[in-house]
Amino acid sequence: MPGSSDFVYMDYAATTPLNSLVAERMRTVQNSACFNPASNHIAGRQSAKVVMQAATELGLLLNVSPDSILWTSGATESNNLAILGAARQRAHRGKHLITMRTEHKAVIDVFRALEKQGFEVSWLAPKPDGQLPVERLISTLRDDTQLVSIMHINNETGVIQDIAALGAACKERDVLFHVDGAQAAGKIPVDLAALPVDLYSLTAHKFYGPKGVGALFVANGTPLEPLMFGGGQQQRMRPGTLPVDLIAGLGVAAAVATTSIADDLAKLTGLKGRLLQGIQDIEGLQVNGPAKGGYPGILNVGVDDVDGESLLLAMEPLCVATGSACNSRSQEPSSVLRALGRTDRQAQSAIRFSLGRPTTAADIEMAISSYRHAVRKLRALAPERPA
Amino acid sequence: MPGSSDFVYMDYAATTPLNSLVAERMRTVQNSACFNPASNHIAGRQSAKVVMQAATELGLLLNVSPDSILWTSGATESNNLAILGAARQRAHRGKHLITMRTEHKAVIDVFRALEKQGFEVSWLAPKPDGQLPVERLISTLRDDTQLVSIMHINNETGVIQDIAALGAACKERDVLFHVDGAQAAGKIPVDLAALPVDLYSLTAHKFYGPKGVGALFVANGTPLEPLMFGGGQQQRMRPGTLPVDLIAGLGVAAAVATTSIADDLAKLTGLKGRLLQGIQDIEGLQVNGPAKGGYPGILNVGVDDVDGESLLLAMEPLCVATGSACNSRSQEPSSVLRALGRTDRQAQSAIRFSLGRPTTAADIEMAISSYRHAVRKLRALAPERPA
Amino acid sequence: MNIDPYNAVVRAYFDCPEHMGDIGGGAVAFFEDQGMRIRLSAKVVDGKIKKLGFRAWGCPHVIAAAEAFCRQFEGRSVAELEEFKTSQIMGDLAVPVEKTGRILVLEDTVRSLRAAIQDRITNQAQD
Amino acid sequence: MNIDPYNAVVRAYFDCPEHMGDIGGGAVAFFEDQGMRIRLSAKVVDGKIKKLGFRAWGCPHVIAAAEAFCRQFEGRSVAELEEFKTSQIMGDLAVPVEKTGRILVLEDTVRSLRAAIQDRITNQAQD
Ligand SMILES: Cc1ncc(COP(=O)(O)O)c(C=O)c1O
Ligand SMILES: Cc1ncc(COP(=O)(O)O)c(C=O)c1O
């Protein structure tokens, strides 16, 4: 994989390299049809065709109509548009919103902003394995609840929520249901025709598509207040010149995923199994997340008496993440792991290995020995507390 | 240029193709350093270096510090962030805002949204040549004015505003000054160290960089309320995984522009002169925009008794724009041309030829004969009004 | 996203508007509305439309619709003009709904052409 | 964007902490604060620091800072310990300001080490 001479990459939940078919298609589009699809001339129409094809490809991946897809700059924007857009649009009906404590920052911080603007947010806690029991949602729904936002796959632990059950609870009460699918789309089967979901966020760079483009699935024209105002593009919901080549890349990434998800999952399950087996005898090792099930591309582990930042450095040139990948430089212990009941110190020692399509068995062996070595080294360094 | 077998492209103000050095650099980055620059591992740090280099390159183009640059998805987002962000941030100080009637939709519609949210907007009219006299701004400034937003180069007519004088008027009153530079950055010299500008928007795809990435220059940490909330990226002003390859592409596009603006302008001036000369004897031809001066990449003309949409079709396969390029499919007569005093019917006949680095003398000859032919054809079709 | 606003019929009629022009000495109708202008002229012999011509100012759909009308009714009887409805042309040309008003200008012009033909017949009978 | 959080000195000291370990039978100091833990031990002969050792639990900067301290003061006189300030280490290791508090834990430990050495000297004198 790219850059492999300098390092071994095991941070696929943070971002993935471009699939070669994606890169090829983007190059073709850049050379022939990368104009403004809103322009009423030949060049514009060629570009519009490219965008429609991508919508079709993404529609197939998610089993939805191409018309229900809004293009954005990524899942952060999709989440903001869905949550701010729905909350503001429905503010006159009621101001109660529900989400989880283990959401990504691009959801948590949006709800925090809404709290400051007069909304009331219920922050649901998961069980220690990360799962949200549907009863907790049901008992929190109120007459003035307008929106529930629950992520599909957790980016730190890989736990998969029961979107069907959670969505059904929302539908019964006529509450909008948003799902942050950034870690799920293109990685596990997602059938939005079958799932009771109104809004679904995704981002291309998590499944071998380009960075800088994402999408928001909007069921049946669910009304949203736009985040931005401008030209009439995308039914005024999201103005700006469409990045035709990026959208084409997202489309191909979706098409590739459609045919490869089953193989990907089988392969990742094997690799994750070996990785866990290779380190599970380390004293004090804790798996953060579901013991069984969960997305096989993510393994999050902590050990006693080791500092996460030092662990990361001691493992170089293996590229893994501590805390939330989206902001690994912050030194705060992961709020996700704190919500699962870990102490600050335990949370601080957490390392997320995330595997991807290019991960090899040799990468896994390297990771195992690297992790074992680093833990041994740091434990040797650590002082005992005086008796 | 790309796609030239099917059509002749003369819509560079809508969007430009990728410069070959830009494409090459993006490919290199995609193959080696396209990870999450916020990640604290080797791959992340390689990507962070790429982003810093791009900031340096853009900083050189605009003569500003790399630290003053925020990456966005394009000028639409930059404009929204600047205008909504500044207005909301300063709302407690006063609610008066000033802009022009001839702004791009990505400015006009933002101010319209703010009007609905309780702000008062003064919509300044330009002179018939498109220029805004500084006295009109000065006489509109009030004690409670918080923000003035004036575009640098008009996307429909190419008129260039006197940013130095307008900015000085704002500075005297301690009013924030935002400039939509989408049509100026990378196309004419822009020295933001010398210009009294607080916020400057740009988008890469207007100067041979990639689509889906733009920037907002923010002077001295001018406080803005973010549009989106999420990870800690970019000092919380604009969260989301940075599209490293697109940013690198923007950087190279800026570097190329830095060395080629002078040549570009000289070449465009010659081509525009020939184009105008080739059509100016057509009866009833009006030039929309400044008679002299103005950006030489744009020539906007109207003729009596011809419908713009039919003109566009009759000129195929020449790709030009009617009305605002960003939304050429809307049938409304251009509000910009209306503001310059054109009638609906005159505005509706307007065609914008926009030339770019790849435009050849042969393209210009083709455009001349295509325009002459189309006008002749449509005039032959049109009925006289009965006596 | 509606990719090509013009279907093949519109493109063909717009490119080669065979009936462009005025039929000298025939019945003439002119109508102007919504910024569109249409003139139709017809040569009628024995209750039959021998020739139709048009001129139009407007968008490609309006021009193509006028041409379509001429192609359709040349050679048919004046009586058949009564049956004229824009709905078929709207369909053949795939005119977007928001342009319905413009195409109705053609309907008005055709109605006015019928009246003009009637006038001429009456006048000729009185001669 | 601070690209590499660790400069070459931090990387070298973290990779090879030569002074890692405990000096048996010497003066010992332990300090714990801000989630950091540092233990220093020293062998002192005739007012001179013959050997220094450390153990640390914390981020790479804390570990490197402890190693830096040992390298700096081994071979110097106990009196010179008084001069110890974290400022030079902060500079040499380019410690980010937000980690100042953590490095101050080292200062506390050094102070406590000085006291422990003083204690031993006094005790030995009393023997
Ligand atoms: C669960 C989740 N949501 C949202 C995001 C944000 O995606 P992006 O950075 O592409 O906007 C990420 C990853 O960064 C994520 O893992
Ligand atoms: C003057 C002006 N401002 C803003 C924009 C919006 O740029 P983008 O579509 O890249 O967001 C454009 C072009 O579309 C423009 O010409």
Tab-separated table of C-alpha atoms in Angstrom, chain A residues 304-311 313-314 316 329 331 345 348-349 377-386, chain D residues 1-3 6 11 14-15 17 20 30 32 35-39 54-60 63 99 102:
chain	number	residue	atom	x	y	z
A	304	ASP	CA	-2.746	-1.264	32.885
A	305	ASP	CA	0.206	0.902	33.676
A	306	VAL	CA	1.084	2.142	30.257
A	307	ASP	CA	0.612	5.611	28.825
A	308	GLY	CA	-1.115	5.677	25.449
A	309	GLU	CA	1.014	8.406	23.979
A	310	SER	CA	4.229	6.636	24.910
A	311	LEU	CA	2.815	3.387	23.624
A	313	LEU	CA	5.683	6.301	20.020
A	314	ALA	CA	7.190	3.022	21.157
A	316	GLU	CA	6.557	3.401	15.545
A	329	ARG	CA	-3.272	14.866	19.075
A	331	GLN	CA	-4.295	14.408	25.131
A	345	ARG	CA	-5.912	5.888	33.166
A	348	GLN	CA	-5.440	6.755	28.246
A	349	SER	CA	-3.684	3.488	27.515
A	377	LYS	CA	9.409	-1.629	27.436
A	378	LEU	CA	7.068	0.854	29.081
A	379	ARG	CA	6.299	-1.459	31.951
A	380	ALA	CA	9.999	-1.871	32.531
A	381	LEU	CA	10.292	1.898	32.636
A	382	ALA	CA	7.427	2.473	35.033
A	383	PRO	CA	8.205	2.809	38.721
A	384	GLU	CA	6.318	0.855	41.311
A	385	ARG	CA	4.518	2.963	43.845
A	386	PRO	CA	6.562	2.937	47.069
D	1	MET	CA	-0.031	22.593	12.853
D	2	ASN	CA	2.781	21.225	15.019
D	3	ILE	CA	4.007	18.503	12.744
D	6	TYR	CA	8.854	14.999	19.435
D	11	ARG	CA	13.186	10.506	20.305
D	14	PHE	CA	12.869	7.760	24.655
D	15	ASP	CA	14.347	5.096	22.382
D	17	PRO	CA	16.801	5.603	28.130
D	20	MET	CA	16.511	3.606	33.204
D	30	PHE	CA	9.250	9.312	44.171
D	32	GLU	CA	3.224	11.308	41.528
D	35	GLY	CA	-1.142	11.162	36.263
D	36	MET	CA	2.657	11.136	35.944
D	37	ARG	CA	4.941	9.053	38.169
D	38	ILE	CA	8.676	9.544	38.441
D	39	ARG	CA	11.247	7.815	40.609
D	54	PHE	CA	15.104	6.875	36.856
D	55	ARG	CA	11.849	5.182	36.268
D	56	ALA	CA	8.877	7.022	34.855
D	57	TRP	CA	5.289	6.550	33.859
D	58	GLY	CA	4.011	9.169	31.496
D	59	CYS	CA	4.192	10.610	28.062
D	60	PRO	CA	7.371	10.586	25.965
D	63	ILE	CA	10.349	9.976	30.097
D	99	LYS	CA	2.809	19.883	29.149
D	102	ARG	CA	3.975	17.397	33.758
